[in-house]
Each structure stands twice: as C-alpha cells, then as structure tokens.
Short mmCIF file of C-alpha atoms in Angstrom, two decimals:
data_model
loop_
_atom_site.label_atom_id
_atom_site.label_comp_id
_atom_site.label_asym_id
_atom_site.label_seq_id
_atom_site.Cartn_x
_atom_site.Cartn_y
_atom_site.Cartn_z
CA MET A 1 105.27 120.22 57.66
CA THR A 2 103.06 122.30 58.62
CA ILE A 3 101.43 121.24 62.16
CA SER A 4 98.62 119.05 61.13
CA ASN A 5 100.74 116.94 59.16
CA ILE A 6 102.89 115.81 62.18
CA PRO A 7 101.23 112.57 63.57
CA GLY A 8 99.04 112.85 67.05
CA ALA A 9 99.24 116.44 66.53
CA ALA A 10 96.29 118.22 67.34
CA VAL A 11 94.07 119.42 64.68
CA ASP A 12 92.90 123.24 66.60
CA ARG A 13 95.16 124.15 69.32
CA ALA A 14 93.19 127.07 70.51
CA ALA A 15 93.98 128.20 74.08
CA LEU A 16 92.09 126.89 77.72
CA THR A 17 88.10 128.49 77.93
CA PRO A 18 88.28 130.90 80.88
CA GLN A 19 86.18 127.59 82.31
CA ALA A 20 89.13 125.11 82.30
CA ARG A 21 91.51 128.43 83.37
CA ARG A 22 89.01 128.70 86.38
CA ALA A 23 89.09 124.91 87.14
CA ILE A 24 92.68 124.63 86.73
CA VAL A 25 93.21 126.71 89.92
CA VAL A 26 90.47 125.28 91.67
CA VAL A 27 91.67 121.87 91.30
CA LEU A 28 95.37 122.91 91.61
CA VAL A 29 94.74 124.24 95.50
CA GLY A 30 92.90 120.95 96.22
CA ALA A 31 95.62 119.17 94.52
CA ILE A 32 98.52 121.10 96.28
CA LEU A 33 96.93 120.00 99.92
CA ALA A 34 96.38 116.47 99.25
CA PHE A 35 100.19 115.67 97.80
CA PHE A 36 101.35 117.63 100.10
CA ASP A 37 100.42 115.92 102.35
CA ALA A 38 101.59 112.81 100.91
CA THR A 39 105.35 113.05 102.12
CA VAL A 40 105.42 116.19 104.87
CA VAL A 41 104.20 114.13 107.19
CA ASN A 42 107.38 112.14 106.81
CA VAL A 43 109.59 114.73 108.26
CA SER A 44 107.93 114.72 111.61
CA LEU A 45 107.68 110.96 112.79
CA LYS A 46 110.67 111.48 115.30
CA SER A 47 108.70 114.60 117.12
CA LEU A 48 105.43 112.70 116.41
CA ALA A 49 105.95 109.71 118.65
CA THR A 50 107.66 112.24 121.50
CA ASP A 51 105.25 114.67 121.56
CA LEU A 52 101.80 112.33 121.71
CA GLY A 53 104.23 109.32 123.60
CA GLY A 54 103.94 106.77 121.08
CA THR A 55 106.50 104.32 119.41
CA LEU A 56 108.17 105.26 116.02
CA ASP A 57 106.21 101.75 115.34
CA ALA A 58 103.05 103.43 115.65
CA ILE A 59 102.91 107.06 114.58
CA GLN A 60 104.62 105.03 111.12
CA TRP A 61 100.84 104.37 111.20
CA VAL A 62 100.21 108.15 111.19
CA VAL A 63 101.58 107.63 106.89
CA THR A 64 100.49 104.82 105.91
CA VAL A 65 96.44 105.19 106.51
CA TYR A 66 96.88 107.83 104.71
CA LEU A 67 97.90 105.87 102.00
CA LEU A 68 96.00 103.17 102.44
CA VAL A 69 92.65 104.92 102.86
CA GLN A 70 92.95 107.02 99.58
CA ALA A 71 93.82 103.00 97.60
CA ALA A 72 90.26 101.78 99.36
CA VAL A 73 88.55 104.75 98.31
CA LEU A 74 89.85 105.69 94.70
CA PRO A 75 87.73 102.64 93.04
CA VAL A 76 84.38 103.60 94.00
CA THR A 77 84.70 107.64 93.27
CA GLY A 78 83.64 107.72 89.16
CA TRP A 79 80.25 105.90 90.80
CA VAL A 80 80.04 108.41 94.12
CA ALA A 81 80.67 111.22 90.90
CA ARG A 82 77.55 109.68 88.86
CA ARG A 83 75.51 109.80 91.62
CA VAL A 84 76.26 113.19 93.60
CA GLY A 85 77.88 115.15 90.18
CA ARG A 86 81.51 116.66 90.19
CA LYS A 87 80.97 119.38 91.48
CA ARG A 88 79.67 118.79 94.62
CA LEU A 89 81.55 115.41 95.35
CA TYR A 90 85.03 117.70 95.15
CA LEU A 91 83.34 120.38 97.55
CA GLY A 92 82.86 117.60 100.38
CA ALA A 93 85.82 116.04 100.13
CA LEU A 94 87.84 119.29 100.24
CA LEU A 95 86.17 120.68 102.98
CA LEU A 96 86.34 116.88 104.94
CA PHE A 97 89.54 117.29 104.63
CA THR A 98 90.31 121.11 105.81
CA LEU A 99 88.26 119.80 108.51
CA ALA A 100 90.26 116.95 108.98
CA SER A 101 93.37 118.73 108.90
CA VAL A 102 92.54 120.90 111.82
CA ALA A 103 91.88 117.37 114.08
CA CYS A 104 95.62 116.10 113.39
CA ALA A 105 96.36 119.57 114.61
CA ALA A 106 93.84 119.15 117.96
CA ALA A 107 95.20 115.32 118.24
CA GLU A 108 95.92 115.22 121.71
CA GLY A 109 97.25 111.06 120.72
CA VAL A 110 98.26 108.87 119.12
CA GLY A 111 95.48 107.12 118.25
CA THR A 112 93.70 110.29 117.80
CA LEU A 113 96.13 111.04 114.94
CA ILE A 114 95.01 108.07 112.84
CA THR A 115 91.29 108.88 113.30
CA ALA A 116 91.54 112.36 111.48
CA ARG A 117 94.39 110.71 108.81
CA VAL A 118 91.93 108.13 107.57
CA ALA A 119 89.68 111.62 107.16
CA GLN A 120 91.96 113.49 105.61
CA GLY A 121 92.56 110.42 103.08
CA LEU A 122 89.50 109.54 102.39
CA GLY A 123 89.40 113.67 101.54
CA ALA A 124 92.06 112.98 99.63
CA GLY A 125 91.39 109.56 98.14
CA VAL A 126 87.99 111.55 96.49
CA MET A 127 90.40 114.91 95.62
CA ILE A 128 93.11 113.70 92.86
CA PRO A 129 90.35 111.57 90.44
CA VAL A 130 86.81 113.80 90.53
CA GLY A 131 89.67 117.11 90.26
CA GLN A 132 90.86 115.57 87.68
CA MET A 133 88.24 115.03 86.10
CA ILE A 134 86.40 118.17 86.41
CA LEU A 135 90.36 119.65 84.41
CA VAL A 136 89.38 116.79 81.81
CA THR A 137 85.59 117.55 80.99
CA ALA A 138 86.57 121.71 81.00
CA ALA A 139 89.02 121.49 79.32
CA GLY A 140 87.49 119.81 76.28
CA ARG A 141 88.97 117.06 73.59
CA ASP A 142 92.01 120.70 72.45
CA GLY A 143 92.56 121.30 75.77
CA MET A 144 92.94 117.93 77.69
CA ALA A 145 97.38 118.77 77.05
CA LYS A 146 97.38 121.63 79.17
CA ALA A 147 94.73 120.82 81.30
CA MET A 148 96.52 117.60 82.57
CA ALA A 149 100.08 118.92 82.53
CA ALA A 150 98.97 121.96 85.00
CA ALA A 151 97.27 118.90 86.88
CA GLY A 152 100.24 117.02 86.98
CA ILE A 153 102.10 120.36 88.96
CA PRO A 154 101.21 119.04 92.22
CA MET A 155 102.58 115.75 91.55
CA VAL A 156 105.87 115.81 90.57
CA LEU A 157 106.73 118.90 92.89
CA THR A 158 105.50 118.23 96.68
CA PRO A 159 107.26 114.96 96.88
CA VAL A 160 109.98 117.43 95.93
CA ILE A 161 109.37 120.53 98.41
CA GLY A 162 107.18 118.86 100.92
CA PRO A 163 109.97 117.97 103.28
CA THR A 164 111.16 120.98 102.82
CA ILE A 165 108.43 123.30 103.95
CA GLY A 166 108.10 120.41 106.68
CA GLY A 167 111.24 120.50 107.96
CA LEU A 168 111.35 124.01 108.13
CA LEU A 169 107.49 123.77 109.93
CA LEU A 170 108.86 121.92 112.14
CA GLU A 171 111.96 123.60 113.31
CA TYR A 172 110.19 127.28 113.61
CA ALA A 173 106.36 126.44 114.15
CA GLY A 174 105.86 123.03 115.63
CA TRP A 175 104.57 120.03 113.94
CA GLN A 176 100.83 120.67 114.41
CA TRP A 177 101.50 123.63 112.12
CA ILE A 178 102.07 120.58 109.83
CA PHE A 179 98.48 120.31 109.42
CA LEU A 180 96.99 123.39 110.34
CA ILE A 181 98.93 125.40 107.90
CA ASN A 182 96.15 123.45 105.16
CA ALA A 183 92.98 125.09 106.73
CA PRO A 184 93.38 128.71 105.41
CA ILE A 185 94.45 127.13 102.00
CA GLY A 186 91.75 124.37 102.46
CA ALA A 187 88.60 127.40 103.59
CA ILE A 188 90.40 129.58 100.02
CA GLY A 189 89.85 126.17 97.94
CA LEU A 190 86.58 126.15 99.08
CA VAL A 191 85.84 129.57 98.21
CA LEU A 192 86.53 129.25 94.97
CA ALA A 193 85.05 125.80 93.66
CA VAL A 194 81.64 127.35 95.11
CA ARG A 195 82.57 130.57 93.14
CA LEU A 196 84.30 129.49 90.15
CA LEU A 197 83.37 126.84 89.31
CA PRO A 198 80.35 125.41 86.89
CA ARG A 199 77.25 124.01 88.43
CA ASP A 200 76.73 120.12 88.53
CA GLU A 201 74.69 119.29 85.40
CA ARG A 202 72.05 116.63 85.88
CA ALA A 203 73.35 113.75 88.36
CA GLU A 204 74.07 111.45 85.74
CA SER A 205 72.46 107.58 85.81
CA ALA A 206 74.24 105.66 87.76
CA GLU A 207 73.12 101.77 88.25
CA ALA A 208 73.56 100.23 91.35
CA LEU A 209 76.57 99.63 93.85
CA ASP A 210 78.57 96.86 92.44
CA VAL A 211 79.42 96.07 96.50
CA LEU A 212 81.33 92.99 95.23
CA GLY A 213 83.62 94.55 93.03
CA LEU A 214 83.70 97.70 95.60
CA ILE A 215 85.05 95.09 98.19
CA LEU A 216 87.13 92.82 96.15
CA VAL A 217 89.33 95.11 94.63
CA SER A 218 88.70 98.03 97.82
CA ALA A 219 90.79 94.98 99.84
CA GLY A 220 92.47 94.12 97.57
CA MET A 221 94.22 97.54 96.32
CA VAL A 222 94.45 98.08 100.66
CA GLY A 223 97.00 95.15 101.08
CA VAL A 224 98.97 95.31 97.69
CA THR A 225 99.30 98.70 98.96
CA TYR A 226 99.99 97.70 102.79
CA GLY A 227 102.42 94.71 100.98
CA LEU A 228 104.79 96.97 99.24
CA SER A 229 104.65 99.39 101.88
CA GLU A 230 105.89 96.85 104.35
CA ALA A 231 108.31 95.16 101.65
CA ALA A 232 110.51 98.24 101.27
CA SER A 233 111.59 97.89 105.28
CA ARG A 234 110.52 94.10 105.93
CA GLY A 235 111.69 91.91 102.87
CA LEU A 236 109.71 90.41 100.17
CA THR A 237 109.50 86.33 102.69
CA ASP A 238 108.84 88.35 105.73
CA PRO A 239 105.43 86.64 106.60
CA LYS A 240 102.65 89.50 106.59
CA VAL A 241 104.02 90.44 103.26
CA LEU A 242 103.60 87.78 101.54
CA VAL A 243 100.10 87.17 103.32
CA THR A 244 99.51 90.82 102.50
CA LEU A 245 100.45 90.88 98.79
CA CYS A 246 99.16 87.64 97.74
CA GLY A 247 95.90 88.54 99.65
CA GLY A 248 95.81 91.67 97.94
CA ALA A 249 96.62 90.25 94.33
CA ILE A 250 94.18 87.46 94.34
CA LEU A 251 91.48 89.57 95.91
CA ILE A 252 92.04 91.82 93.24
CA ALA A 253 92.30 88.73 90.03
CA VAL A 254 89.20 87.65 91.31
CA PHE A 255 87.71 91.11 90.79
CA VAL A 256 89.35 91.40 87.80
CA ALA A 257 86.92 87.94 86.13
CA HIS A 258 84.20 89.58 88.25
CA SER A 259 84.19 92.52 86.85
CA LEU A 260 84.34 91.12 83.52
CA ARG A 261 81.35 89.72 84.48
CA VAL A 262 78.35 92.18 85.37
CA ARG A 263 76.79 94.73 83.69
CA ASN A 264 77.62 97.82 85.71
CA PRO A 265 81.03 97.05 87.52
CA VAL A 266 82.83 99.73 90.05
CA LEU A 267 84.99 99.99 87.33
CA ASP A 268 85.34 99.53 84.07
CA LEU A 269 87.48 96.86 82.83
CA ARG A 270 86.54 96.75 79.41
CA LEU A 271 87.63 100.34 78.73
CA TRP A 272 91.56 98.11 78.69
CA ARG A 273 90.57 97.28 74.65
CA ASP A 274 90.66 100.42 74.41
CA ARG A 275 94.50 99.88 72.59
CA TYR A 276 95.17 104.05 73.74
CA PHE A 277 94.00 103.65 77.44
CA ALA A 278 95.93 99.85 77.60
CA ALA A 279 98.74 101.14 76.71
CA GLY A 280 98.91 105.21 78.19
CA THR A 281 98.12 102.91 81.20
CA VAL A 282 101.33 100.36 81.16
CA SER A 283 103.12 104.17 81.07
CA THR A 284 101.38 105.29 83.96
CA LEU A 285 103.01 101.90 86.28
CA VAL A 286 106.19 102.25 84.91
CA ILE A 287 106.96 105.94 84.66
CA GLY A 288 105.21 106.05 88.66
CA ALA A 289 107.42 103.24 89.72
CA VAL A 290 110.83 105.36 88.33
CA THR A 291 109.65 108.60 89.20
CA PHE A 292 108.04 107.25 93.06
CA GLY A 293 110.45 104.59 93.27
CA ALA A 294 113.55 106.89 92.30
CA MET A 295 112.10 109.67 94.73
CA VAL A 296 113.31 108.03 97.89
CA LEU A 297 117.21 107.49 96.86
CA LEU A 298 118.45 110.65 96.39
CA PRO A 299 117.19 111.86 99.88
CA LEU A 300 119.09 108.85 101.25
CA TYR A 301 121.75 109.41 100.02
CA PHE A 302 122.42 113.19 101.11
CA GLN A 303 121.53 111.49 104.59
CA LEU A 304 123.60 108.66 105.01
CA ASN A 305 126.37 109.73 102.70
CA ARG A 306 126.88 113.48 103.20
CA HIS A 307 125.06 113.56 106.31
CA GLN A 308 122.55 116.86 105.38
CA ASP A 309 119.38 117.12 107.49
CA ALA A 310 115.79 117.60 106.05
CA ALA A 311 115.88 120.75 105.33
CA HIS A 312 119.02 120.77 103.66
CA THR A 313 118.52 117.89 101.76
CA GLY A 314 114.54 119.62 100.44
CA LEU A 315 117.01 122.25 99.17
CA LEU A 316 119.22 120.33 97.84
CA MET A 317 116.69 117.70 95.48
CA ALA A 318 115.17 121.23 94.07
CA PRO A 319 116.55 120.63 91.20
CA GLN A 320 114.75 117.76 89.93
CA GLY A 321 111.61 120.35 91.47
CA VAL A 322 112.80 122.94 88.72
CA GLY A 323 113.49 120.30 85.55
CA ALA A 324 109.90 119.13 86.57
CA ALA A 325 108.43 122.56 86.67
CA ILE A 326 110.00 123.95 82.90
CA ALA A 327 108.50 120.39 81.73
CA MET A 328 105.51 121.17 82.71
CA GLY A 329 106.07 124.21 81.20
CA LEU A 330 106.67 122.58 77.87
CA SER A 331 104.70 119.63 77.87
CA ALA A 332 101.53 120.16 76.39
CA ARG A 333 102.76 122.30 73.69
CA LEU A 334 105.06 119.72 72.79
CA TYR A 335 101.55 116.74 73.13
CA GLU A 336 100.75 119.60 71.19
CA ARG A 337 103.01 119.28 68.02
CA VAL A 338 103.87 115.82 68.23
CA GLY A 339 100.76 113.69 69.96
CA ALA A 340 102.69 110.57 72.57
CA LEU A 341 105.80 111.15 70.99
CA THR A 342 106.45 113.24 74.35
CA CYS A 343 105.71 110.81 76.54
CA LEU A 344 108.46 108.55 74.44
CA LEU A 345 111.19 111.92 73.96
CA GLY A 346 110.42 112.32 78.65
CA ALA A 347 111.85 108.68 79.38
CA LEU A 348 114.11 108.64 76.77
CA VAL A 349 115.65 111.65 78.80
CA CYS A 350 114.08 110.35 81.34
CA CYS A 351 116.99 107.26 80.94
CA VAL A 352 119.93 109.36 80.21
CA ALA A 353 119.47 111.71 83.25
CA THR A 354 119.69 108.21 84.99
CA VAL A 355 123.55 107.75 84.19
CA PRO A 356 124.67 109.50 86.60
CA PHE A 357 123.20 108.54 88.95
CA MET A 358 125.12 105.04 88.37
CA LEU A 359 128.08 106.94 89.19
CA LEU A 360 127.75 108.11 92.10
CA ALA A 361 130.48 108.31 95.63
CA ASP A 362 130.54 109.43 98.21
CA ASP A 363 132.64 112.76 96.93
CA THR A 364 130.41 112.95 93.73
CA PRO A 365 130.29 116.87 92.96
CA TYR A 366 127.20 118.85 94.02
CA TRP A 367 127.08 120.74 90.66
CA LEU A 368 127.32 117.39 89.10
CA LEU A 369 124.24 115.89 91.14
CA CYS A 370 121.72 119.22 89.96
CA LEU A 371 122.73 119.05 86.46
CA ALA A 372 121.81 114.85 86.95
CA MET A 373 118.38 116.11 88.75
CA ILE A 374 117.35 118.79 86.62
CA ALA A 375 117.34 116.93 83.48
CA ARG A 376 115.60 113.80 84.87
CA GLY A 377 113.12 116.47 86.44
CA LEU A 378 112.74 117.54 82.77
CA GLY A 379 112.89 113.45 81.30
CA ILE A 380 109.79 113.42 84.28
CA GLY A 381 107.61 116.19 83.27
CA LEU A 382 107.58 114.92 79.43
CA ALA A 383 106.67 111.78 80.60
CA ALA A 384 104.17 111.71 83.04
CA MET A 385 101.03 113.56 82.34
CA PRO A 386 101.05 113.14 78.73
CA ALA A 387 101.02 109.21 78.89
CA MET A 388 97.09 110.06 81.06
CA THR A 389 96.57 112.36 78.41
CA ALA A 390 97.32 110.38 75.61
CA ALA A 391 95.41 106.89 77.34
CA MET A 392 92.55 109.26 77.37
CA ARG A 393 92.73 111.04 74.22
CA ASP A 394 89.79 109.00 72.75
CA LEU A 395 87.32 108.07 75.72
CA THR A 396 83.43 110.13 75.91
CA PRO A 397 83.19 111.91 79.03
CA SER A 398 81.21 108.90 80.98
CA GLN A 399 84.64 107.08 80.51
CA ILE A 400 86.61 109.48 81.48
CA ILE A 401 84.84 108.53 85.29
CA ASP A 402 86.12 105.06 84.57
CA ALA A 403 89.27 106.19 83.55
CA THR A 404 90.25 108.73 86.08
CA PRO A 405 90.04 106.46 88.77
CA GLN A 406 91.78 103.56 87.21
CA LEU A 407 95.12 106.22 86.27
CA THR A 408 95.13 107.11 89.87
CA VAL A 409 95.41 103.82 90.97
CA MET A 410 97.83 102.55 88.69
CA GLN A 411 100.10 105.66 89.09
CA ARG A 412 100.19 104.49 93.10
CA VAL A 413 100.69 101.00 92.44
CA GLY A 414 103.59 102.51 90.39
CA GLY A 415 105.53 103.97 93.20
CA SER A 416 104.64 101.78 95.59
CA ILE A 417 106.26 98.33 93.25
CA GLY A 418 109.23 101.62 93.30
CA THR A 419 109.71 102.35 96.23
CA ALA A 420 109.45 99.03 97.41
CA ALA A 421 111.83 97.67 94.70
CA PHE A 422 114.20 100.15 95.38
CA VAL A 423 114.71 100.61 98.55
CA MET A 424 114.94 96.73 99.31
CA ILE A 425 117.92 96.32 96.24
CA LEU A 426 119.35 99.45 98.76
CA GLN A 427 119.15 97.23 101.51
CA ARG A 428 121.34 93.92 100.33
CA HIS A 429 124.35 96.75 99.37
CA LEU A 430 124.34 99.17 102.14
CA PRO A 431 127.03 97.70 104.97
CA GLY A 432 124.52 97.35 108.58
CA GLY A 433 121.83 98.28 106.77
CA ILE A 434 119.68 101.22 105.81
CA GLY A 435 120.47 102.84 108.66
CA LEU A 436 123.49 103.46 108.98
CA PRO A 437 125.82 105.26 106.87
CA GLY A 438 126.41 103.64 103.28
CA ARG A 439 128.82 104.53 100.60
CA GLY A 440 128.10 105.71 97.02
CA ASP A 441 128.44 102.57 95.38
CA ALA A 442 125.28 101.33 96.95
CA PHE A 443 123.46 103.91 95.39
CA ALA A 444 125.07 103.51 92.08
CA VAL A 445 123.78 99.86 92.14
CA THR A 446 120.92 100.89 92.38
CA PHE A 447 120.28 103.56 90.63
CA GLY A 448 121.05 100.95 87.85
CA TRP A 449 117.86 99.21 88.57
CA VAL A 450 116.61 102.89 88.48
CA PHE A 451 118.17 102.66 84.49
CA ALA A 452 116.68 99.87 83.78
CA GLY A 453 112.79 100.65 84.66
CA SER A 454 113.50 103.60 82.71
CA ALA A 455 114.43 102.01 80.02
CA LEU A 456 111.36 99.59 80.93
CA ALA A 457 109.32 102.72 80.05
CA LEU A 458 110.70 103.39 76.57
CA LEU A 459 108.00 99.89 75.58
CA PRO A 460 104.33 101.64 76.58
CA THR A 461 105.65 104.94 75.73
CA GLY A 462 107.01 103.69 72.43
CA LEU A 463 103.22 101.41 71.54
CA LEU A 464 101.71 104.48 72.44
CA ALA A 465 103.89 106.68 69.74
CA VAL A 466 103.02 104.01 66.90
CA LEU A 467 99.79 103.37 67.72
CA GLU A 468 98.90 107.56 67.68
CA ARG A 469 100.91 106.89 63.91
CA ARG A 470 98.83 104.58 62.94
CA SER A 471 95.97 106.37 63.04
CA HIS A 472 97.07 109.24 61.62
CA LYS A 473 97.82 107.38 58.93
CA ARG A 474 95.17 105.36 57.85
CA PRO A 475 92.42 108.05 57.23
CA ALA A 476 94.75 109.39 54.58
CA VAL A 477 94.68 105.60 52.90
CA SER A 478 90.88 105.12 53.36
CA ALA A 479 90.87 109.16 50.79
CA ALA A 480 93.12 107.32 49.24
CA ALA A 481 91.64 104.09 47.78
CA SER A 482 88.08 105.86 47.73
#
C-alpha cells in the first residue's frame, strides 16, 4: 500500500519551506513565554505574599487575572488581525508582554503586580492564536502538520518544566527573576520577528466590530473561566461559583444565538458546519480536559504523599515531558501517513497509560511512575496538535483567522473544566481535605475519572478518523461511477 492510498495521507509530503521554518522559530519564542508564565508563577505565591505584604487570597489573583484576561481577549484576535496585519499584531503583543514582565519584576505592591499581570495576560492572549495563524499561513496545507506539531511543544512541555524552573529561580535568584527572565528572551523574539517574518500583505477587509458579540462572549468566557478556577477550591455548590458559572454560560448561549443572526460576528460559529472543524474542536476540548486537568494531580501526589518539594516535584514530572517531546517529533510524520488516525491512536495510548495511575499507592515505585508518565506524554503529544490540524484541514486562510481563536478557547476551557473536576473529586476522597497529607487511593480513584475522560476522547477522535476515511473513498466511488 502506497502512502497516497492511506486514508487522510498527504499526497505531497514536501519539507517545510524556509519561510515556514523561520515562522516556527519566531512563534515558538512567544509561545514559550506565554505558556511558561501561566505555570511558573504558581510556585512563588508564598514568597510574593511575604515580600509584597499581601494575603495568599490577594496574591492568588496574580495567577487568576492572567488567565481571565486571556479568556477575554481571545475572541477579538481574529478581527484585530484582519485590521492591522498578523505580523504587526504579533510584534505589538510580544512587546507588550516583554514590557509587562519588567513591570512585574519592579512591582512593590500586590496591586501594581496584578495590574502588570493584566498587561502580560493581554499580550499572551493575543500572541498564542496570532502565532498559530502565522504558522498555518506560512506552512500551507502540506506543511500544516509539521508546523502545528512544533507549535504544540510549549503547550505540552511548559506545564511540566515551568514549576521546576520557577522553583530554581525562586531559591537561587529571587521571585523577580521569574518575570525578568522574560525580558532577554522577549527582546530576542522581537528581533527575530522583525527580521524573519514576511511583511504583512495588504490588510484584509474587516467589517465593523461586532461590539455586542464581543461583550457577550468575553464576559461569558471570563465568567466560565473564573467560575471553574474557583470551583476547584470552593466546590460547585458555592454561591459565588454558581453565579459566575451560570452567568457565564448564559452569556455564551446568548452570544451563540446572536452570532448566528448577524452577518459578521466576532467569532464565526458557522465554521461548525464543517464536520472536520466540529469534530476536531470537540476533540481539542476533551483532550485539553484530560491533559491539563490531570497535570495538577501528579504534582499534588508527589508533594502530599511523597513529601517532595516544588523543585524535586518538577524533576519527577519530567518523564511526561520527555514522552510528549518524542511524540511531537513523530506526530507530524504519522499524521502525514495516516491522517486523523493519529489523534485516535494518541487517545488510545492516553487511556492505556492512565491505568497504572489508577493503582497508585503511597509506595508505588518511581520507575513504574516514570514509565507510565512517558507513555502518557506520548499519548498527549500524538493527540493534541493533530486534532487541531485535522480541524483546519479544509478551511481557507480567511477562515483560519476565525478558527484559531475558537480552537484556543476550547483548549483553555477544556483545561479549566478538567482541572476543576479532578481537583473536586480528589478533595472528596482526601482525608482532611487537599491541604493535608492524603492516601494514594484518593489519587487512584481520581485517576479513574481521568481514565473515563480519556475514554471519552475516543469518540470525537474516532469520528475524525471515520470522516476522513469516508472523504477519501468518495472521489474513488465517483470516478468508478463515471
């Protein structure tokens, strides 16, 4: 069987063009910064509270506001990209993020730090989807799998290595360097972006901004994101959680009805009529839930049950990053050969690799955990970015500008849902609550739910594979009939 006879295979598997390779280098710098800052701050909250004279509840907003601002700004990135051009918008976002990082390091109070984190979140929320737009456009359809695999490296690796690097910087350099380290990297990224990215073509025509739609979806996203983040610690029955979650969900429902009536909505939900986009987006949501939601469990297990500090916990999480890195190298080539079956294979590997964690005990050997983490990292790497690639396979460049923010939103919402759900399940089974040492069986039960989520991911990824196989067979049937 030749490659061209395999359902979903790319007929032309040419190497990435020099323009696409340059775009990958540039976009990786911004993505690393954005994803790194979403995780690295978590290990410094106690130090920040001590040095800045704030309570832990107030300092927690340093993390929360970064996520909320990203949720608010993601929906409008497509419209702004059409107005000002992708390169200019990316440069502006990276510059804002870099300057905001310096402002964070210079903060002398909690309020100032939170304000600077708002600017950081704004830059990060724009950089990620616009960077993916640049990548997909530069790579074209034939190189999309390779480009998206490269773009997924920071998404998968930074949650693993971020806390480790943050712990080391905190111990040997001080909390300011958690932010200052972004300055030289951001400066390098700006120089590379100016020199390597092609000039923006004439700005695409963009209709007047759908202000009402933007208000509805941004406020709804903030409500859902904040509600889910609070649900992890307060529980779903807390009045504050219920109000924000229900309010956010209602606003998003109103936005959906509104966007299907107006001619140029801020997010074009008509893309969901494309079966590949619909199946790929749902896959991204579920994979995001089981990926990012489960990432919070193992660090808690190492710290509560095995009494490891933050730095050692990060090192113990490294095998999952190794597995994901290996998968990122394989996923593009595998996608070119078997198409969306890659996503289904990744979901299957995730399911199998979760089984050892369902048997967790306080004395589970580290070598067994290491092997299971490598396998789980392989599954994540094989499933995550190929699902996004499959979702965009039949979209035009103009549609990709609308599709990228939606995929990013679904990935973030999925991660928030998974984190909230798994932490709440863990809290119910830990004696004395999450703040006290627990038993391995509490984590084993929670990973049973992770397994259920991984099994659920088989449905949309399997649908993607079936759709691709049918579309491959249809031209042959037509040809035979003629």
